[in-house]
Coordinates of C-alpha atoms in Angstrom, one line a residue:
X343 CA -66.2 -82.6 -308.4
X344 CA -63.1 -80.7 -309.5
X345 CA -62.5 -82.7 -312.7
X346 CA -58.9 -83.4 -311.5
X347 CA -57.8 -87.1 -311.5
X348 CA -57.3 -88.5 -308.0
X349 CA -53.6 -89.2 -308.8
X350 CA -53.0 -85.6 -309.8
X351 CA -54.7 -84.3 -306.7
X352 CA -52.5 -86.4 -304.5
X353 CA -55.1 -89.0 -303.8
X354 CA -54.5 -92.7 -303.9
X355 CA -56.6 -95.3 -305.8
X356 CA -57.1 -98.6 -304.1
X357 CA -55.7 -101.4 -306.3
X358 CA -58.2 -103.7 -307.9
X359 CA -58.5 -106.9 -305.9
X360 CA -56.9 -109.9 -307.7
X361 CA -59.4 -112.5 -308.8
X362 CA -58.4 -115.7 -307.0
X363 CA -58.5 -118.8 -309.2
X364 CA -61.3 -121.2 -308.4
X365 CA -60.3 -124.3 -306.4
X366 CA -61.1 -127.9 -307.5
X367 CA -63.7 -128.4 -304.7
X368 CA -66.3 -125.9 -305.8
X369 CA -70.0 -126.5 -306.3
X370 CA -69.8 -126.6 -310.1
X371 CA -67.1 -129.3 -310.0
X372 CA -68.9 -131.2 -307.3
X373 CA -72.0 -131.4 -309.5
X374 CA -69.9 -132.6 -312.4
X375 CA -68.4 -135.3 -310.2
X376 CA -71.9 -136.3 -309.0
X377 CA -73.0 -136.7 -312.6
X378 CA -69.9 -138.9 -313.3
X379 CA -70.7 -141.1 -310.3
X380 CA -74.4 -141.4 -311.4
X381 CA -73.3 -143.1 -314.7
X382 CA -72.5 -146.6 -313.2
X383 CA -75.4 -146.3 -310.8
X384 CA -77.7 -145.5 -313.7
X385 CA -76.5 -148.5 -315.7
X386 CA -77.0 -150.9 -312.8
X387 CA -80.6 -149.5 -312.3
X388 CA -81.3 -149.7 -316.0
X389 CA -80.3 -153.3 -316.4
X390 CA -81.5 -154.6 -313.0
X391 CA -83.9 -157.5 -313.2
X392 CA -83.3 -158.0 -316.9
X393 CA -83.8 -154.3 -317.8
X394 CA -87.6 -154.5 -318.4
X395 CA -89.0 -154.0 -314.9
X396 CA -91.1 -150.8 -315.0
X397 CA -90.3 -149.9 -311.4
X398 CA -86.5 -150.1 -311.8
X399 CA -86.8 -148.3 -315.2
X400 CA -88.5 -145.5 -313.3
X401 CA -85.7 -145.3 -310.7
X402 CA -83.2 -145.3 -313.6
X403 CA -85.1 -142.4 -315.2
X404 CA -84.9 -140.5 -311.9
X405 CA -81.1 -140.9 -311.9
X406 CA -80.9 -139.8 -315.5
X407 CA -83.1 -136.8 -314.8
X408 CA -80.8 -135.8 -311.9
X409 CA -77.8 -136.0 -314.2
X410 CA -79.5 -133.9 -316.8
X411 CA -80.5 -131.3 -314.2
X412 CA -77.0 -131.0 -312.8
X413 CA -75.8 -130.5 -316.3
X414 CA -77.9 -127.4 -316.6
X415 CA -76.6 -126.0 -313.3
X416 CA -72.9 -126.7 -313.1
X417 CA -71.9 -124.7 -316.2
X418 CA -74.2 -121.8 -315.2
X419 CA -72.7 -121.7 -311.7
X420 CA -69.1 -122.0 -313.0
X421 CA -69.6 -119.0 -315.3
X422 CA -71.7 -116.9 -313.0
X423 CA -69.4 -117.2 -309.9
X424 CA -66.1 -117.5 -311.7
X425 CA -65.7 -121.2 -310.8
X426 CA -64.2 -122.3 -314.1
X427 CA -61.3 -124.8 -313.7
X428 CA -59.3 -126.9 -316.0
X429 CA -60.9 -130.0 -314.4
X430 CA -64.3 -128.6 -315.2
X431 CA -63.4 -127.8 -318.8
X432 CA -62.4 -131.5 -319.3
X433 CA -64.8 -133.3 -317.0
X434 CA -68.0 -131.5 -317.8
X435 CA -68.2 -132.6 -321.5
X436 CA -67.1 -136.1 -320.5
X437 CA -69.8 -136.4 -317.9
X438 CA -72.4 -135.1 -320.4
X439 CA -71.4 -137.7 -323.0
X440 CA -71.0 -140.5 -320.5
X441 CA -74.5 -140.4 -319.1
X442 CA -76.1 -139.9 -322.5
X443 CA -73.9 -142.6 -324.0
X444 CA -74.7 -145.0 -321.2
X445 CA -78.4 -144.5 -321.6
X446 CA -78.3 -144.9 -325.4
X447 CA -76.2 -148.1 -325.3
X448 CA -78.4 -149.6 -322.6
X449 CA -81.6 -148.9 -324.6
X450 CA -80.1 -150.4 -327.8
X451 CA -78.8 -153.4 -325.9
X452 CA -82.3 -154.0 -324.6
X453 CA -83.6 -153.6 -328.2
X454 CA -85.7 -150.6 -327.2
X455 CA -83.8 -148.3 -329.6
X456 CA -82.2 -149.1 -333.0
X457 CA -78.4 -149.2 -332.8
X458 CA -78.1 -146.8 -335.8
X459 CA -79.8 -144.1 -333.7
X460 CA -77.3 -144.6 -330.9
X461 CA -74.4 -144.7 -333.4
X462 CA -75.5 -141.4 -335.1
X463 CA -75.9 -139.5 -331.7
X464 CA -72.6 -140.9 -330.2
X465 CA -70.6 -140.2 -333.4
X466 CA -71.8 -136.6 -333.4
X467 CA -71.3 -136.0 -329.7
X468 CA -67.8 -137.5 -329.5
X469 CA -66.8 -136.0 -332.9
X470 CA -67.9 -132.5 -332.0
X471 CA -66.1 -132.7 -328.6
X472 CA -62.9 -133.8 -330.2
X473 CA -63.3 -131.0 -332.8
X474 CA -63.7 -128.4 -330.1
X475 CA -60.4 -129.4 -328.6
X476 CA -58.9 -129.3 -332.1
X477 CA -59.7 -125.7 -332.6
X478 CA -59.5 -124.5 -329.0
X479 CA -56.0 -123.0 -329.5
X480 CA -57.6 -120.6 -332.1
X481 CA -60.9 -120.0 -330.5
X482 CA -64.0 -121.4 -328.8
X483 CA -67.0 -122.6 -330.7
X484 CA -69.9 -121.3 -328.7
X485 CA -73.0 -123.3 -327.9
X486 CA -75.7 -122.4 -330.4
X487 CA -79.4 -122.1 -329.9
X488 CA -79.8 -125.2 -332.1
X489 CA -77.3 -127.0 -330.0
X490 CA -79.3 -126.2 -326.8
X491 CA -82.5 -127.4 -328.5
X492 CA -80.7 -130.6 -329.5
X493 CA -79.6 -131.2 -326.0
X494 CA -83.2 -130.7 -324.7
X495 CA -84.6 -132.9 -327.4
X496 CA -82.1 -135.7 -326.8
X497 CA -82.7 -135.6 -323.0
X498 CA -86.4 -135.6 -323.4
X499 CA -86.4 -138.4 -326.0
X500 CA -84.0 -140.6 -324.1
X501 CA -85.9 -140.0 -320.9
X502 CA -89.1 -141.1 -322.5
X503 CA -87.4 -144.3 -323.8
X504 CA -86.1 -145.1 -320.4
X505 CA -89.6 -145.1 -319.0
X506 CA -91.7 -148.2 -319.8
X507 CA -94.3 -146.2 -321.8
X508 CA -97.1 -147.7 -323.8
X509 CA -99.9 -146.5 -326.1
X510 CA -99.9 -142.9 -327.4
X511 CA -96.9 -141.9 -325.2
X512 CA -94.8 -144.7 -326.8
X513 CA -95.7 -143.3 -330.2
X514 CA -94.9 -139.8 -329.1
X515 CA -91.5 -140.7 -327.9
X516 CA -90.7 -142.1 -331.4
X517 CA -91.3 -138.7 -332.9
X518 CA -89.5 -136.8 -330.2
X519 CA -86.5 -139.0 -330.9
X520 CA -86.8 -138.4 -334.6
X521 CA -86.7 -134.6 -333.9
X522 CA -83.6 -135.2 -331.7
X523 CA -81.8 -137.1 -334.4
X524 CA -82.5 -134.5 -337.0
X525 CA -81.3 -131.7 -334.7
X526 CA -78.2 -133.8 -333.8
X527 CA -77.2 -134.1 -337.5
X528 CA -78.0 -130.5 -338.5
X529 CA -76.3 -128.9 -335.5
X530 CA -73.3 -131.2 -335.9
X531 CA -72.9 -130.1 -339.5
X532 CA -73.1 -126.5 -338.4
X533 CA -70.4 -127.0 -335.8
X534 CA -68.2 -128.6 -338.5
X535 CA -68.7 -125.5 -340.7
X536 CA -67.8 -123.2 -337.8
X537 CA -64.7 -125.2 -337.0
X538 CA -63.5 -125.0 -340.6
X539 CA -64.1 -121.2 -340.7
X540 CA -62.2 -120.9 -337.4
X541 CA -59.3 -122.9 -338.6
X542 CA -59.0 -120.9 -341.9
X543 CA -59.1 -117.7 -340.0
X544 CA -56.4 -118.9 -337.6
X545 CA -54.2 -119.9 -340.5
X546 CA -54.7 -116.6 -342.2
X547 CA -53.7 -114.8 -339.0
X548 CA -50.6 -116.9 -338.7
X549 CA -49.5 -116.2 -342.2
X550 CA -50.2 -112.5 -341.8
X551 CA -47.9 -112.3 -338.8
X552 CA -45.0 -114.1 -340.3

């Protein structure tokens, strides 16, 4: 090594390869589309034969589980392999809320879950999604550890309610749902706090640059 930059020594550096934007038809977006298509299929399975057939409820649970699993993978794949697209940014949260909302509404319509539980969860999920778009010009509110635990608790609790459980498992799912509701409210309030702080910081920056 001479310690002399390549440019000074007459050498030529190879220009860095430009990162090509991800196309619409990539694996992350396809998984999101699959999740969206699962929503009407899940509703049909859930309500088939009156909505109380244990076999059909099990099949509906399988569709719900597939949707939850694809939710774990599509975002990870998009970030890891640079497959983030405008479609994915919009469709991914919509798909998440659609499958969870469909499950909650079906369960409440079948009197398996109180409507107030469905209302609290949907109000939080839709409200936080709209709030993220509200502050996205200033910054992104990252998913917190509590938010991830909330998603896990919701998915587990709703999945247990979809299955026709009896006995101790039916009692257990009540407490799992209670934990999910508490996490839903607590993390929702935390996201509101973060959004307010972010908006204030954005306004302060705008005023300082005037």
